[in-house]
Each structure stands twice: as C-alpha cells, then as structure tokens.
Coordinates of C-alpha atoms in Angstrom, one line a residue:
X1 CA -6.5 29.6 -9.3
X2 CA -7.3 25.7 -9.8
X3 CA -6.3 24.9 -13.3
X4 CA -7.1 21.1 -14.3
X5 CA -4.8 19.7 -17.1
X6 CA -5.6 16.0 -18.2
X7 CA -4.2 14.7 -21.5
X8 CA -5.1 11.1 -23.0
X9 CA -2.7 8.6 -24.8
X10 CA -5.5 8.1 -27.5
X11 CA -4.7 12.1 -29.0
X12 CA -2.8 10.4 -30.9
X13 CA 1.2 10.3 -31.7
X14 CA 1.2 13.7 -33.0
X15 CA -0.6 15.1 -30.6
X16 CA 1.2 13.1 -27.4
X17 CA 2.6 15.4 -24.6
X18 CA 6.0 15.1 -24.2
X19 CA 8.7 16.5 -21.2
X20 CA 8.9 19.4 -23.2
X21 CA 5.1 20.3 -23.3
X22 CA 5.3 20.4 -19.5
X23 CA 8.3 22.7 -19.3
X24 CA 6.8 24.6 -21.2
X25 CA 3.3 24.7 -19.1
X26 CA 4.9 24.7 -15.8
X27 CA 6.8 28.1 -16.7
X28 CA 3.6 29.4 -17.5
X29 CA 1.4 28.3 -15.2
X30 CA 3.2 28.6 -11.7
X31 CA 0.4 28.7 -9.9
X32 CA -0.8 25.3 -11.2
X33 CA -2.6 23.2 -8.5
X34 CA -4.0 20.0 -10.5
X35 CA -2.3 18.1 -12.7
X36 CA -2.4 14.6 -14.7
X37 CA -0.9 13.2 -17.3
X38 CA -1.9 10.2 -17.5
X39 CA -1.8 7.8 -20.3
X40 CA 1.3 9.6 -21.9
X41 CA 4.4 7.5 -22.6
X42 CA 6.8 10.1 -23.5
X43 CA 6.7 11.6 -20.2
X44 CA 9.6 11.1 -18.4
X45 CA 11.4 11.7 -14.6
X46 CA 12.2 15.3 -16.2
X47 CA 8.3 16.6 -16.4
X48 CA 8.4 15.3 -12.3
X49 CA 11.1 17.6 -11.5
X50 CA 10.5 20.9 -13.5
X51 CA 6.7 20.3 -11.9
X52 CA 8.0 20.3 -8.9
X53 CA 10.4 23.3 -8.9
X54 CA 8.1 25.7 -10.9
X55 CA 4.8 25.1 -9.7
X56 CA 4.8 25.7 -5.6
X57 CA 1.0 25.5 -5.6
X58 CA 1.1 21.8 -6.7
X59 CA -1.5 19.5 -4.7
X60 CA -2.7 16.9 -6.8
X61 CA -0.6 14.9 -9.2
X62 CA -1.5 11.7 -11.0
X63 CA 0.6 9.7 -14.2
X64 CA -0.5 6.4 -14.9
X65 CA 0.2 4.4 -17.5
X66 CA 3.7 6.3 -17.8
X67 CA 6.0 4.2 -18.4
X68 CA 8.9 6.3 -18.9
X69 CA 8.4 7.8 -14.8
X70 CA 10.7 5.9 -12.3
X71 CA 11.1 5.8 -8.5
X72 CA 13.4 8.2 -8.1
X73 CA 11.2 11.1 -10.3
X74 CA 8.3 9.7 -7.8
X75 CA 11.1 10.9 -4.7
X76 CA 11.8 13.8 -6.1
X77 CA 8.2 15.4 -6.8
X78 CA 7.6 14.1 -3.6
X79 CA 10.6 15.6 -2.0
X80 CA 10.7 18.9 -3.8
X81 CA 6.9 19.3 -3.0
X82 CA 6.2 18.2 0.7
X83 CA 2.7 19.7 0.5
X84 CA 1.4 17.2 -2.1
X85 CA -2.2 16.0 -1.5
X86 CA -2.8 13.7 -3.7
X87 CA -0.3 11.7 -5.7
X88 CA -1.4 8.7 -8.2
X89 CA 0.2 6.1 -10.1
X90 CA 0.2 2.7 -11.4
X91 CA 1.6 -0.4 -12.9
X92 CA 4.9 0.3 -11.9
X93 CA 7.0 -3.2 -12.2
X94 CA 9.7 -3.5 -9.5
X95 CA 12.6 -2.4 -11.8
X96 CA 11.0 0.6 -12.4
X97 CA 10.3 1.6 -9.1
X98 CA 12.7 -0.1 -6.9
X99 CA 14.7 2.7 -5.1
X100 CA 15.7 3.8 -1.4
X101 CA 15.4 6.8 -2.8
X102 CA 11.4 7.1 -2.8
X103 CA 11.2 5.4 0.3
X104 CA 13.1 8.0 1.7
X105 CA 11.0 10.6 0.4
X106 CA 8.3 10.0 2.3
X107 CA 10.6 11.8 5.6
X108 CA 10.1 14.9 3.6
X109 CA 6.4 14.4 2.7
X110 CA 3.9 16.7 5.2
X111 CA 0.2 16.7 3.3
X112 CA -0.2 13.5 1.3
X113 CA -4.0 12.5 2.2
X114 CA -4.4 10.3 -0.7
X115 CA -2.0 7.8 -2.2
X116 CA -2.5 5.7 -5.2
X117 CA -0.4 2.6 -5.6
X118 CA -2.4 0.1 -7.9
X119 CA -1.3 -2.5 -9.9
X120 CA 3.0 -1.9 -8.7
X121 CA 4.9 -3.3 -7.1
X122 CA 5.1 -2.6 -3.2
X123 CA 7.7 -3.7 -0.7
X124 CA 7.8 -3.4 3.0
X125 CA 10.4 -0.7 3.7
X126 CA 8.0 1.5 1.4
X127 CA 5.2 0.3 3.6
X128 CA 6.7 1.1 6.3
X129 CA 7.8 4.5 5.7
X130 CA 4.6 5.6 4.4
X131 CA 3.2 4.4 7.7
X132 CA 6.1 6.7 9.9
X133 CA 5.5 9.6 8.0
X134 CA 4.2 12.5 9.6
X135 CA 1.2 12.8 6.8
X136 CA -2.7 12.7 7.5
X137 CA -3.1 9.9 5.2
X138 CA -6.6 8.8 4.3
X139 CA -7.4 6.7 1.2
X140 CA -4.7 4.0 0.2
X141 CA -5.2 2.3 -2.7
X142 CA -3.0 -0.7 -3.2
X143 CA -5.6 -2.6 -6.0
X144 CA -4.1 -5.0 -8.4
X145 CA 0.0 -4.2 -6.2
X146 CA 2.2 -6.7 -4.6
X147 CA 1.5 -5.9 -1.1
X148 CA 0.2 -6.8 2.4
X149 CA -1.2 -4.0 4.2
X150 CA 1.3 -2.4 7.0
X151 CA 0.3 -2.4 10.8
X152 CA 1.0 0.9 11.4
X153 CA -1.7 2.8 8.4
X154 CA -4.2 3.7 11.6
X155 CA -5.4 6.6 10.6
X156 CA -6.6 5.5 7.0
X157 CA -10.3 5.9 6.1
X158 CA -10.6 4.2 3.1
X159 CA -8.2 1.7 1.8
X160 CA -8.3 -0.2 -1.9
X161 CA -6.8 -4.0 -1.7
X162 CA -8.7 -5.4 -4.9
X163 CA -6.8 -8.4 -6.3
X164 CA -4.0 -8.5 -3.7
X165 CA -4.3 -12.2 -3.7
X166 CA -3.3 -14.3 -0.8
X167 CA -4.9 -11.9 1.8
X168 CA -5.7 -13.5 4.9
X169 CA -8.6 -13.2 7.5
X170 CA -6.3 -11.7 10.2
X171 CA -5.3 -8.7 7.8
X172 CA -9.5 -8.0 7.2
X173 CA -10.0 -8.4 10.9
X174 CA -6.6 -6.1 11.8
X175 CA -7.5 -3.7 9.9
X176 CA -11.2 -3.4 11.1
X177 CA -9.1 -3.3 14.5
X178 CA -6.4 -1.2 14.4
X179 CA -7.9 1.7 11.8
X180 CA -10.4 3.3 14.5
X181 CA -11.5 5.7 11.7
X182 CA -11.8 3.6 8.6
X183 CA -14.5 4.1 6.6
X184 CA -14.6 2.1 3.4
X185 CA -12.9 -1.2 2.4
X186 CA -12.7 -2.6 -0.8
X187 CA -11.4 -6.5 -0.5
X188 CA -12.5 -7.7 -3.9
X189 CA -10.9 -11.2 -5.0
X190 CA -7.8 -11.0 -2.2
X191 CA -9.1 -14.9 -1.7
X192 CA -9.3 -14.1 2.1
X193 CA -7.8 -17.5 2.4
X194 CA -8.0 -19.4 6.1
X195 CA -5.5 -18.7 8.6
X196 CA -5.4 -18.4 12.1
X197 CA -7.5 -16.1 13.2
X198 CA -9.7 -17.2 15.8
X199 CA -12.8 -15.5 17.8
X200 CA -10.3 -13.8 19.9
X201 CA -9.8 -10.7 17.1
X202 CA -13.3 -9.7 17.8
X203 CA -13.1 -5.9 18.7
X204 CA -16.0 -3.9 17.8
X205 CA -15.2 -0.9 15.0
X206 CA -19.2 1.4 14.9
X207 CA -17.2 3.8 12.0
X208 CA -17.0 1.1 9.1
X209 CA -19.9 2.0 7.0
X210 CA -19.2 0.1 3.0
X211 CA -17.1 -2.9 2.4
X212 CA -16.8 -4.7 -0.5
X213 CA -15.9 -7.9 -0.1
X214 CA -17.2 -10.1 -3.4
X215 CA -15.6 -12.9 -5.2
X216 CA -13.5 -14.0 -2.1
X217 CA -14.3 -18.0 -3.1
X218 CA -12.9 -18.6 1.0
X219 CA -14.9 -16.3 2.5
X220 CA -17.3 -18.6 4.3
X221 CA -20.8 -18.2 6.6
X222 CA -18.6 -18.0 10.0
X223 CA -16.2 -15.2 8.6
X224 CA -19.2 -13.5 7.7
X225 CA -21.2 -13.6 11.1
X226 CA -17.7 -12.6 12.4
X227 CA -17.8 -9.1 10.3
X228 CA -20.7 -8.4 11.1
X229 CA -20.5 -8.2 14.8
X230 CA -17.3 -6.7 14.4
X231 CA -18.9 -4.0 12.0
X232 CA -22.2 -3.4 13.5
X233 CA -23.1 -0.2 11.7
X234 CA -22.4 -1.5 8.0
X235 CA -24.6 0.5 5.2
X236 CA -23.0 -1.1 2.3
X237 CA -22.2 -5.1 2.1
X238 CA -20.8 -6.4 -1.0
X239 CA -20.3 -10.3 -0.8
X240 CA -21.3 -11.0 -4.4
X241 CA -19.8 -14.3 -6.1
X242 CA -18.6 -15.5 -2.8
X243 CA -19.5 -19.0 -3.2
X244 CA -19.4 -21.0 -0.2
X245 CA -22.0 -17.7 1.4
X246 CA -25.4 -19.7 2.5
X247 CA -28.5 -18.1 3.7
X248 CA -26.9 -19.1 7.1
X249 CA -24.5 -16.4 6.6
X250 CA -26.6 -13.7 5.0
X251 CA -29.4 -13.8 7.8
X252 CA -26.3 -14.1 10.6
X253 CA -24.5 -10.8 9.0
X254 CA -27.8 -9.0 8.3
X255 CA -28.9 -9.7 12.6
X256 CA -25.9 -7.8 13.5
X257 CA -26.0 -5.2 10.9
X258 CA -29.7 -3.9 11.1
X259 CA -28.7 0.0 9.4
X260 CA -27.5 -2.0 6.1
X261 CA -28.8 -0.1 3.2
X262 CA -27.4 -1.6 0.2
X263 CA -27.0 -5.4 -0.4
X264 CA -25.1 -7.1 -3.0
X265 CA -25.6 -10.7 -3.0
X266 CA -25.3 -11.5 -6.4
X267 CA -24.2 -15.1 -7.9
X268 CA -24.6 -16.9 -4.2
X269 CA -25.3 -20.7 -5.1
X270 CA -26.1 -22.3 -1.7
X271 CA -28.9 -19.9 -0.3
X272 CA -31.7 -22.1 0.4
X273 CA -31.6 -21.8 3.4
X274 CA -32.1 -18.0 4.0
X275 CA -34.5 -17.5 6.6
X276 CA -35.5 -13.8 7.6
X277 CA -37.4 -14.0 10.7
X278 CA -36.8 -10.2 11.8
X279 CA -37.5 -6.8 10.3
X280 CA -34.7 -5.3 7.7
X281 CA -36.4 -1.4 8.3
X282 CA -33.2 0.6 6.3
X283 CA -32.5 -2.0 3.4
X284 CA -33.5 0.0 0.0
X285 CA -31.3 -1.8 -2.3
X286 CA -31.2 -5.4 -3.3
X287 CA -28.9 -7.0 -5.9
X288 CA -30.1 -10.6 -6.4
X289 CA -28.6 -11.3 -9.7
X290 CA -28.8 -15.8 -10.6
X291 CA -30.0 -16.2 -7.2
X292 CA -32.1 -19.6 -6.8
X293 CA -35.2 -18.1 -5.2
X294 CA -38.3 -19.1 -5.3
X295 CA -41.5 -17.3 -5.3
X296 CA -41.7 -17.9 -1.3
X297 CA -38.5 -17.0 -0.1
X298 CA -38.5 -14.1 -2.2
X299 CA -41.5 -12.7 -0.8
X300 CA -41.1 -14.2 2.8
X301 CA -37.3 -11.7 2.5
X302 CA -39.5 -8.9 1.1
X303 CA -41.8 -8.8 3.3
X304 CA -38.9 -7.6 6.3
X305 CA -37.7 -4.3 3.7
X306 CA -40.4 -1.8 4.1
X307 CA -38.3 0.4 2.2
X308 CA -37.4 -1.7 -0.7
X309 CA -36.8 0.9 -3.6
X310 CA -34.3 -1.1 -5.9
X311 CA -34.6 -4.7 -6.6
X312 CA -32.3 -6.5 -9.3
X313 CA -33.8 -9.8 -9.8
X314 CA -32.4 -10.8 -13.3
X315 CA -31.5 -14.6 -14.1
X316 CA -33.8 -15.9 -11.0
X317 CA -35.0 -18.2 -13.4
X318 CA -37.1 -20.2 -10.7
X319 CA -39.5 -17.0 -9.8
X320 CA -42.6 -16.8 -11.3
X321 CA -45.2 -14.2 -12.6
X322 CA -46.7 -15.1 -9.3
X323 CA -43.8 -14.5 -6.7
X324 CA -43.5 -11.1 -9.0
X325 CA -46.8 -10.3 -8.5
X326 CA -46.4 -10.2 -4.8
X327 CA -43.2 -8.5 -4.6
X328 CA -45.2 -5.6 -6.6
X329 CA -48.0 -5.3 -4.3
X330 CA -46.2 -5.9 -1.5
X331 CA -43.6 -3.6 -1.4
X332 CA -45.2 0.0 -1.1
X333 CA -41.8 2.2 -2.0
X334 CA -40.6 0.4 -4.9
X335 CA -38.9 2.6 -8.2
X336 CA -37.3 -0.4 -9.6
X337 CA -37.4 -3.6 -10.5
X338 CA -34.4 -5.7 -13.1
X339 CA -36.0 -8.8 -14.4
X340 CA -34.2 -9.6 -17.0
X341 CA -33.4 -13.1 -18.5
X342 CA -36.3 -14.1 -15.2
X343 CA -37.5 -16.9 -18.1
X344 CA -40.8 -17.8 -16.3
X345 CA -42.7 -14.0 -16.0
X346 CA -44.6 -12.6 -18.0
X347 CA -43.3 -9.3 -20.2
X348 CA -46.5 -9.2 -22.5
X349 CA -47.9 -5.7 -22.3
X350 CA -50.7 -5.8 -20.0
X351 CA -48.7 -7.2 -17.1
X352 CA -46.3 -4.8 -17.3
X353 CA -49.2 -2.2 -17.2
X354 CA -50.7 -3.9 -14.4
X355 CA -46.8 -3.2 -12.5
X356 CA -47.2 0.2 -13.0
X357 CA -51.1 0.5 -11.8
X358 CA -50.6 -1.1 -9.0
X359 CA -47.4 0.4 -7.8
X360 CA -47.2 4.0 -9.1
X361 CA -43.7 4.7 -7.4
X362 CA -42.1 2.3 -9.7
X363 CA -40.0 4.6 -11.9
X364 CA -38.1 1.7 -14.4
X365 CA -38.9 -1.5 -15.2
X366 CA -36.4 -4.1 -17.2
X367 CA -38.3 -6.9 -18.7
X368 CA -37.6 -10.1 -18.9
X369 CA -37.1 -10.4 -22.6
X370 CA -36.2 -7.4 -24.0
X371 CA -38.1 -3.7 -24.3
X372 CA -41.4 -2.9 -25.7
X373 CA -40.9 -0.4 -27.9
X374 CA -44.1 -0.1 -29.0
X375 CA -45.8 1.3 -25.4
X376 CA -42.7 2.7 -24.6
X377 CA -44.1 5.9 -24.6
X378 CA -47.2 5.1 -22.9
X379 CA -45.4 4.1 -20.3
X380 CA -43.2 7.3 -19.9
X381 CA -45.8 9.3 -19.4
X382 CA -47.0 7.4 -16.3
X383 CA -43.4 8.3 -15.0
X384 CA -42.3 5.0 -15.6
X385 CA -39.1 4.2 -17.9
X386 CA -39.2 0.2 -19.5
X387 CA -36.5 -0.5 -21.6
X388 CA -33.8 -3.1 -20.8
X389 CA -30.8 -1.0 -20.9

C-alpha cells in the first residue's frame, strides 16, 4: 500500500500536526511509504525517530520549513531507515544542522536516489560523505545552500545549484566532465564568475540534454560557444537575463547544438548581431521576451525553424505589424504566438482574424494590448484561444 500524507502550515494553529499526530499515525500505519510534513513547525526530531522505527516501508520523506527538525533527527531517520529513497529538506541554518552525527549517517544509507538540500547550510565533510556512500544517487538539489559541488557526485543525473553564488566556470565545465550520466542542470544566478579555466576542460559529454543557465551576468559569448561543444546534444538552453550574451554567442552555441528544441533567450540586450546562416530543423520553442529585434532579423531567424510551434515575442517593442505578418505566413506549424506589450502591431479585430485565416494551426494568440472579449468566442470556435492570460 502507498499511502500519501501531506499536511500544510496554513491549516491553521488548531489544526497544526504536532509529534504526537505522527506517533499516532506511524502506529497505525506501519506500512506507510510516503510521507511529508512539510510546513509544520511543531514537528520535532521525535516524529523522525518513531517514523523511522514503526514504519519499515518508509521510502520518501520530506519536512521543510520545520524548524523544530535538527541534524541529528536528519541521522537518525536516515540511519534507522537505510532504504530511504527520497529524503527532502530545507532552510536549515548551520546551528541547526551542524553535526558529525548526520554526516556519519550517510555510511548507513543504501537507496537514497534523491536528496534535497536547498536553501541550508552545506559543508564539505557532508559533501564528502554523501559522495562515498554506497547510494545510486541521482538528483541533488543544493538551490539557495552554502555549497560548492563535490568531485566525487559522478553518477548524478540531475543536479539543482540555483543561487549558489560565487560558482565558477571550472565547477560548470567539471561537472559536464566528470558526471558521464548527467542529465539536467539547473545553474540559475550562481554568477559563474571568471576563473581559470581555459580550452583545455573541453571533454565532450552527448547525455546532457536541459540546462538552465539564466541570469548568470558573467556568463559571456566565449563560455557559451564552450558549452556548446562540450554539450552537443542540448534540447533545452536557458541563458535568459545573461547580459553580456550577444548574437555572437547565440548563433556559436546554436552551430554546435543543432537537436536544441527549446530556447530561452529572454532579456538579452546586445543581440544585434545575431546572424543565422544555417538551418535550426528541431527548434519548436522560442522565448524572446524585450528582445531588440527588428522585423528582419526576426524573420531572417525564423525562416531557419521549420518547426516553430511556440513563439513568445512580448515587449519587442521595435517589431512591427509587418515583421508579424511574415512570421505568420511564414512559419507553417505555428500554435502560438505572445505579443504582448509589442506597442507597434496591430490588435484591432480584423488582423487578428487575418492570424488565424492564414495560419489555422495557430491555437492561442496574446495580443498586444489586452483581450477582445467581444470576438472571443468567434474565435474559439476556429480552435483558436485569444485572451492575454
């Protein structure tokens, strides 16, 4: 039996679980496999241990936002329950969770295939015994912590850095290098600040499909071309709000990553210069959000995507009803189009009718001033959704 138990803090005071409530639910439920209890401040180390010595089925635990929980009720579930798969906390401040205890812990631990460590506070001998233990660790997420990422995590898939400032280059490029099997990587504002790695690190990794590296204000056009001949079989680039990104970089990181399927290039200042002179076959999704396009870039970049289904175009405020018009005839397997706040096209009714005539796969259209209530309807029953929410 899988039995999922989730309480929320915003029950209300009379209503909030306490230690006792999961005495009581752990003697009665012994074959419990799922558990969180999350958001609860009056659960304590004592819910951790009775878990762990009544229920033998336990897999999953998570308690965030507990602040009663400590490192050594962290150790003991973990050491009481070596089969855990998944265990997730966070914002746990270095006084709270400061032991030897839980870093021994992870000796005993056997299944643990997902770890959750975001927004606490993370040392290197915990680090480093994670990374010894004899568990098939997959997904680490370390968002929002105090940490730098341990040499030794190889056989990760998916790991979470988001707001670990003070990153470096070198850790992007040794993970890339030394995790064969990873998967995903989220890098968001780490500030992938200049150090020295050099074009040495280069060592080709074919199984990183996603990473999201936006709002990283050092990441520049030569660390980009860099990632993507180190990860040649991206499907998912995030580089949103990285301001010193030209079109240099973009067209450098998109030549070495044909398969790339979604692209997030939101908020990029310094793209004049963007220059597609090769086919982009896979791209379906573009996110151009504030972008400085104008109507010939746009459509020079459009006409490469043959498979263009979702394009987010909202605050380009120097495209015109013109350059919109071209995208619309031009791009045969378009479903939507974002135009919001795009100040110089035209939302009256008949253009938008015209959109939807001359490309019937488009499925939702956001104006760019607002919906039109009015035709709304109409509208819907052509299979196409306007509204700008």
């Amino acid at each position: 039996m899988r039995t999922w138990f989730r309480s929320r803090a915003k029950l209300g005071r009379s209503s909030r679980v306490t230690d006792d409530g999961i005495s009581a639910l752990s003697q009665k439920l012994q074959r419990l496999s799922r558990i969180d209890v999350s958001g609860n401040g009056s659960v304590s180390d004592q819910s951790l241990v009775v878990l762990s010595v009544n229920c033998p089925s336990l897999r999953e635990v998570g308690f965030r936002e507990c602040g009663l929980i400590t490192g050594r009720g962290v150790a003991s579930l973990i050491t009481n329950r070596p089969h855990l798969v998944s265990l997730a906390l966070d914002a746990m401040e270095e006084g709270t969770i400061f032991c030897e205890e839980l870093v021994n812990s992870f000796r005993h631990a056997r299944g643990l295939s997902s770890l959750d460590f975001s927004g606490s506070f993370i040392w290197d001998d915990l680090l480093m015994s994670v990374a010894k233990a004899d568990i098939p660790l997959k997904s680490l997420d370390l968002s929002d912590a105090s940490a730098v990422i341990c040499d030794h995590l190889c056989g990760l898939t998916s790991v979470n850095v988001n707001h670990c400032f003070n990153l470096t280059k070198t850790i992007l490029y040794n993970l890339m290098r030394r995790c064969s099997s990873l998967r995903i990587i989220f890098m968001e504002k780490t500030n992938l600040r200049k150090d020295d790695a050099n074009v040495t690190d280069i060592v080709v990794n074919s199984q990183v499909r996603c990473l999201i590296i936006s709002s990283n204000v050092n990441l520049t056009d030569e660390c980009l071309k860099k990632i993507g001949r180190i990860c040649p079989n991206l499907r998912y680039l995030d580089v949103g709000d990285c301001l010193k990104i030209t079109g240099d970089g973009i067209s450098g990181v998109l030549k070495s990553c044909p398969e790339i399927k979604y692209l997030m290039i939101r908020g990029l200042k310094n793209i004049g210069n963007l220059c597609i002179d090769f086919e982009l076959p896979q791209l379906e999704v573009l996110q151009a959000e504030g972008l400085k396009l104008n109507n010939k870039q746009l459509a020079a970049f459009i006409s490469r995507c043959c498979h263009l289904k979702h394009l987010d175009l909202q605050k380009c405020v120097y495209l015109s009803t013109k350059g919109v018009e071209k995208v619309v005839k031009n791009c045969n397997t378009l479903r939507e189009i974002n135009l919001r706040d795009c100040h110089n096209v035209r939302d009256d009714v008949p253009f938008l009718d015209w959109m939807v005539s001359v490309r019937p796969s488009l499925r939702r259209i956001v104006p760019p001033r607002g919906s039109v209530s009015s035709k709304i309807y109409d509208f819907l029953r052509r299979g196409c959704l306007v509204s700008d929410d």
